[in-house]
Amino acid sequence: NAGVTQTPKFQVLKTGQSMTLQCAQDMNHEYMSWYRQDPGMGLRLIHYSVGAGITDQGEVPNGYNVSRSTTEDFPLRLLSAAPSQTSVYFCASSYSPPGQFSNQPQHFGDGTRLSIL
Amino acid sequence: SQQGEEDPQALSIQEGENATMNCSYKTSINNLQWYRQNSGRGLVHLILIRSNEREKHSGRLRVTLDTSKKSSSLLITASRAADTASYFCTETSGSRLTFGEGTQLTVNP
């Protein structure tokens, strides 16, 4: 049981380059989300999806795109990398979205450490 | 902001001692969860407490919730070196989770 798999684990980009961070889960979870973690800032929500074909913006969506064509995959695209996007990115999933009637824990991947020069 | 805030930011104790971390939040919540993050790894869910619960136990973990003070505490009893990690509270309001900055716990052998 792989859980949530993120690739790559590390990446160095130059300013202006684009790339896609991959996230896949094998638990048939409907809800998936992307966070970035910066020192002293906690985790901030970038984008999330409540099911295939449905995505929405989180707290810090600028500079990032997402799509959800399958239940299993939720890639995060950096359109034109900027040094401010240097961070550790985490993907998480759960059976149902967080909310009043949901007690589902979030399952996290181990992160992608991204440096932009 | 609905972001939870953990206190203290860092805590260093000896193995066998108890560790208490606190979390405050600003708005009404549906439930509150605690997560652990080991260095270089993703977050792992520890425990969830609903807004209508006041205390919950799971093994060596005890979580309390005071909705009148908008605060929660996580107690780890008989700590072990393996408990060294960052601990985060996260509040659920609507369909989003918001995380605090975490408490870095160091348990010295």
Short mmCIF file of C-alpha atoms in Angstrom, two decimals:
data_model
loop_
_atom_site.label_atom_id
_atom_site.label_comp_id
_atom_site.label_asym_id
_atom_site.label_seq_id
_atom_site.Cartn_x
_atom_site.Cartn_y
_atom_site.Cartn_z
CA ASN A 1 0.00 0.00 0.00
CA ALA A 2 1.91 3.04 -1.28
CA GLY A 3 -0.40 5.76 0.14
CA VAL A 4 0.46 9.19 -1.27
CA THR A 5 3.47 9.28 -3.59
CA GLN A 6 5.15 12.51 -4.59
CA THR A 7 7.77 12.88 -7.29
CA PRO A 8 10.39 14.16 -7.57
CA LYS A 9 11.73 14.36 -4.02
CA PHE A 10 14.16 17.16 -4.88
CA GLN A 11 14.33 19.62 -7.76
CA VAL A 12 16.38 22.68 -8.63
CA LEU A 13 15.02 25.07 -11.22
CA LYS A 14 16.11 28.32 -12.77
CA THR A 15 13.86 31.35 -12.63
CA GLY A 16 11.35 31.26 -15.45
CA GLN A 17 11.39 27.51 -15.96
CA SER A 18 8.22 25.49 -15.67
CA MET A 19 7.70 22.10 -14.12
CA THR A 20 5.09 19.72 -12.80
CA LEU A 21 5.11 18.19 -9.34
CA GLN A 22 3.44 14.82 -9.38
CA CYS A 23 1.13 13.43 -6.73
CA ALA A 24 -0.58 10.06 -6.85
CA GLN A 25 -2.63 8.15 -4.30
CA ASP A 26 -3.86 4.57 -4.38
CA MET A 27 -6.52 4.80 -1.66
CA ASN A 28 -9.42 5.90 -3.90
CA HIS A 29 -9.58 9.21 -2.05
CA GLU A 30 -11.85 11.88 -3.47
CA TYR A 31 -10.20 14.85 -1.76
CA MET A 32 -6.67 15.90 -2.67
CA SER A 33 -4.77 19.05 -1.87
CA TRP A 34 -1.42 20.79 -2.24
CA TYR A 35 0.38 22.71 0.49
CA ARG A 36 3.62 24.58 0.67
CA GLN A 37 5.65 24.67 3.85
CA ASP A 38 7.99 27.55 4.55
CA PRO A 39 9.99 28.25 7.73
CA GLY A 40 7.89 30.16 10.24
CA MET A 41 4.78 29.99 8.03
CA GLY A 42 3.31 26.59 8.72
CA LEU A 43 1.52 24.87 5.86
CA ARG A 44 -0.42 26.98 3.42
CA LEU A 45 -3.05 25.59 1.08
CA ILE A 46 -2.36 26.17 -2.62
CA HIS A 47 -5.12 24.29 -4.45
CA TYR A 48 -7.48 21.48 -3.66
CA SER A 49 -9.85 19.09 -5.41
CA VAL A 50 -12.99 17.40 -4.14
CA GLY A 51 -13.09 14.92 -7.01
CA ALA A 52 -12.07 14.26 -10.59
CA GLY A 53 -12.72 17.30 -12.74
CA ILE A 54 -13.22 19.65 -9.77
CA THR A 55 -10.53 21.96 -8.43
CA ASP A 56 -10.52 25.13 -6.39
CA GLN A 57 -8.06 27.70 -5.10
CA GLY A 58 -6.63 27.73 -1.64
CA GLU A 59 -4.85 30.44 0.29
CA VAL A 60 -1.84 30.97 -2.03
CA PRO A 61 -2.80 29.88 -5.59
CA ASN A 62 -0.93 32.48 -7.65
CA GLY A 63 1.72 31.03 -9.92
CA TYR A 64 0.35 27.49 -9.71
CA ASN A 65 -2.08 25.47 -11.81
CA VAL A 66 -3.73 22.16 -11.07
CA SER A 67 -5.97 19.69 -12.84
CA ARG A 68 -7.68 16.49 -11.74
CA SER A 69 -8.40 14.22 -14.67
CA THR A 70 -8.38 11.03 -12.58
CA THR A 71 -9.15 10.18 -8.97
CA GLU A 72 -5.59 8.99 -8.42
CA ASP A 73 -3.53 11.91 -9.72
CA PHE A 74 -3.35 15.58 -8.81
CA PRO A 75 -0.36 17.29 -10.45
CA LEU A 76 0.77 20.78 -9.50
CA ARG A 77 2.23 22.94 -12.25
CA LEU A 78 4.54 25.88 -11.80
CA LEU A 79 4.06 28.03 -14.87
CA SER A 80 7.12 30.30 -14.59
CA ALA A 81 9.19 29.53 -11.51
CA ALA A 82 10.18 32.40 -9.22
CA PRO A 83 12.60 32.38 -6.26
CA SER A 84 9.62 33.05 -3.96
CA GLN A 85 8.34 29.58 -4.85
CA THR A 86 11.33 27.93 -3.22
CA SER A 87 9.65 25.72 -0.64
CA VAL A 88 8.72 22.22 0.38
CA TYR A 89 5.54 21.09 -1.30
CA PHE A 90 3.23 18.51 0.22
CA CYS A 91 0.34 16.67 -1.34
CA ALA A 92 -2.39 15.26 0.89
CA SER A 93 -5.51 13.21 0.35
CA SER A 94 -8.52 11.99 2.27
CA TYR A 95 -11.61 9.93 1.52
CA SER A 96 -13.88 12.94 1.87
CA PRO A 97 -13.28 16.69 2.15
CA PRO A 98 -12.62 18.19 5.57
CA GLY A 99 -15.77 19.52 7.12
CA GLN A 100 -18.39 19.23 9.78
CA PHE A 101 -19.34 15.66 9.02
CA SER A 102 -15.94 14.38 8.05
CA ASN A 103 -13.55 12.77 10.48
CA GLN A 104 -11.21 11.61 7.80
CA PRO A 105 -7.53 12.22 8.51
CA GLN A 106 -5.35 13.68 5.81
CA HIS A 107 -2.69 11.36 4.36
CA PHE A 108 0.45 13.23 3.36
CA GLY A 109 3.22 12.43 0.95
CA ASP A 110 6.83 12.97 1.96
CA GLY A 111 7.15 16.19 0.02
CA THR A 112 9.05 17.69 -2.88
CA ARG A 113 11.87 20.04 -1.94
CA LEU A 114 12.04 22.70 -4.62
CA SER A 115 14.77 25.31 -4.99
CA ILE A 116 14.52 28.07 -7.57
CA LEU A 117 17.66 29.98 -8.41
CA SER B 1 -7.05 34.46 9.83
CA GLN B 2 -8.35 31.10 11.02
CA GLN B 3 -4.84 29.76 11.41
CA GLY B 4 -4.16 27.87 14.60
CA GLU B 5 -1.17 28.94 16.61
CA GLU B 6 0.88 26.49 18.61
CA ASP B 7 2.68 27.35 21.80
CA PRO B 8 5.49 26.99 22.63
CA GLN B 9 7.36 27.19 19.33
CA ALA B 10 10.02 24.85 20.71
CA LEU B 11 10.13 22.46 23.65
CA SER B 12 13.05 20.40 24.91
CA ILE B 13 12.55 17.71 27.56
CA GLN B 14 14.18 14.56 28.90
CA GLU B 15 12.99 11.10 27.99
CA GLY B 16 10.27 9.95 30.36
CA GLU B 17 8.94 13.44 31.01
CA ASN B 18 5.55 14.66 29.82
CA ALA B 19 5.26 17.18 27.00
CA THR B 20 2.40 19.64 26.69
CA MET B 21 1.72 21.71 23.61
CA ASN B 22 -1.02 24.26 23.20
CA CYS B 23 -2.97 25.49 20.23
CA SER B 24 -5.21 28.52 19.87
CA TYR B 25 -7.55 29.32 17.04
CA LYS B 26 -9.62 32.31 16.09
CA THR B 27 -12.99 31.19 14.73
CA SER B 28 -15.61 28.50 15.23
CA ILE B 29 -14.46 25.02 14.30
CA ASN B 30 -16.04 21.73 13.28
CA ASN B 31 -13.20 19.71 14.69
CA LEU B 32 -9.53 20.05 15.50
CA GLN B 33 -6.79 17.64 14.57
CA TRP B 34 -3.22 17.15 15.66
CA TYR B 35 -0.47 15.98 13.31
CA ARG B 36 3.17 15.02 13.78
CA GLN B 37 5.96 15.69 11.31
CA ASN B 38 9.29 13.95 11.60
CA SER B 39 12.25 15.70 10.02
CA GLY B 40 12.18 15.41 6.25
CA ARG B 41 8.85 13.60 6.17
CA GLY B 42 5.22 14.39 5.59
CA LEU B 43 2.67 14.96 8.31
CA VAL B 44 1.07 12.03 10.09
CA HIS B 45 -2.37 12.26 11.68
CA LEU B 46 -2.39 11.71 15.44
CA ILE B 47 -5.84 12.46 16.79
CA LEU B 48 -9.05 14.34 16.05
CA ILE B 49 -11.33 15.97 18.58
CA ARG B 50 -14.79 17.18 17.66
CA SER B 51 -16.12 20.57 18.68
CA ASN B 52 -18.58 18.93 21.10
CA GLU B 53 -15.88 16.88 22.85
CA ARG B 54 -13.75 18.13 25.72
CA GLU B 55 -11.11 15.41 26.04
CA LYS B 56 -9.85 12.48 24.04
CA HIS B 57 -7.18 9.84 24.61
CA SER B 58 -5.14 7.71 22.25
CA GLY B 59 -2.34 5.66 23.77
CA ARG B 60 0.12 8.12 25.34
CA LEU B 61 -1.70 11.08 23.81
CA ARG B 62 -4.31 13.19 25.56
CA VAL B 63 -6.03 16.05 23.78
CA THR B 64 -8.30 18.61 25.37
CA LEU B 65 -10.48 21.21 23.73
CA ASP B 66 -11.91 24.37 25.27
CA THR B 67 -14.18 26.03 22.75
CA SER B 68 -14.92 28.94 25.09
CA LYS B 69 -11.22 29.83 25.08
CA LYS B 70 -10.70 28.64 21.50
CA SER B 71 -7.80 26.50 22.60
CA SER B 72 -6.61 22.90 22.60
CA SER B 73 -3.73 21.10 24.25
CA LEU B 74 -1.82 17.96 23.35
CA LEU B 75 -0.18 16.03 26.16
CA ILE B 76 2.35 13.30 25.41
CA THR B 77 3.04 11.22 28.49
CA ALA B 78 6.24 9.29 29.21
CA SER B 79 7.98 10.79 26.20
CA ARG B 80 10.50 8.86 24.13
CA ALA B 81 13.32 9.98 21.88
CA ALA B 82 11.20 8.82 18.94
CA ASP B 83 8.63 11.49 19.84
CA THR B 84 11.09 14.13 18.62
CA ALA B 85 9.19 15.89 15.85
CA SER B 86 7.15 18.95 15.00
CA TYR B 87 3.53 18.92 16.11
CA PHE B 88 0.79 20.84 14.37
CA CYS B 89 -2.79 21.54 15.16
CA THR B 90 -5.20 22.09 12.34
CA GLU B 91 -8.67 23.43 12.51
CA THR B 92 -11.43 22.42 10.15
CA SER B 93 -13.87 25.13 9.23
CA GLY B 94 -15.90 24.71 6.12
CA SER B 95 -14.05 22.41 3.74
CA ARG B 96 -10.52 23.59 4.43
CA LEU B 97 -7.82 22.80 6.90
CA THR B 98 -5.62 25.55 8.27
CA PHE B 99 -2.36 24.75 10.02
CA GLY B 100 -0.39 26.56 12.65
CA GLU B 101 3.39 26.93 12.58
CA GLY B 102 3.92 23.97 14.85
CA THR B 103 5.77 23.14 18.04
CA GLN B 104 9.21 21.58 17.66
CA LEU B 105 9.57 18.94 20.37
CA THR B 106 12.98 17.53 21.21
CA VAL B 107 13.15 14.58 23.56
CA ASN B 108 16.65 14.03 24.87
CA PRO B 109 17.67 10.45 25.70
#
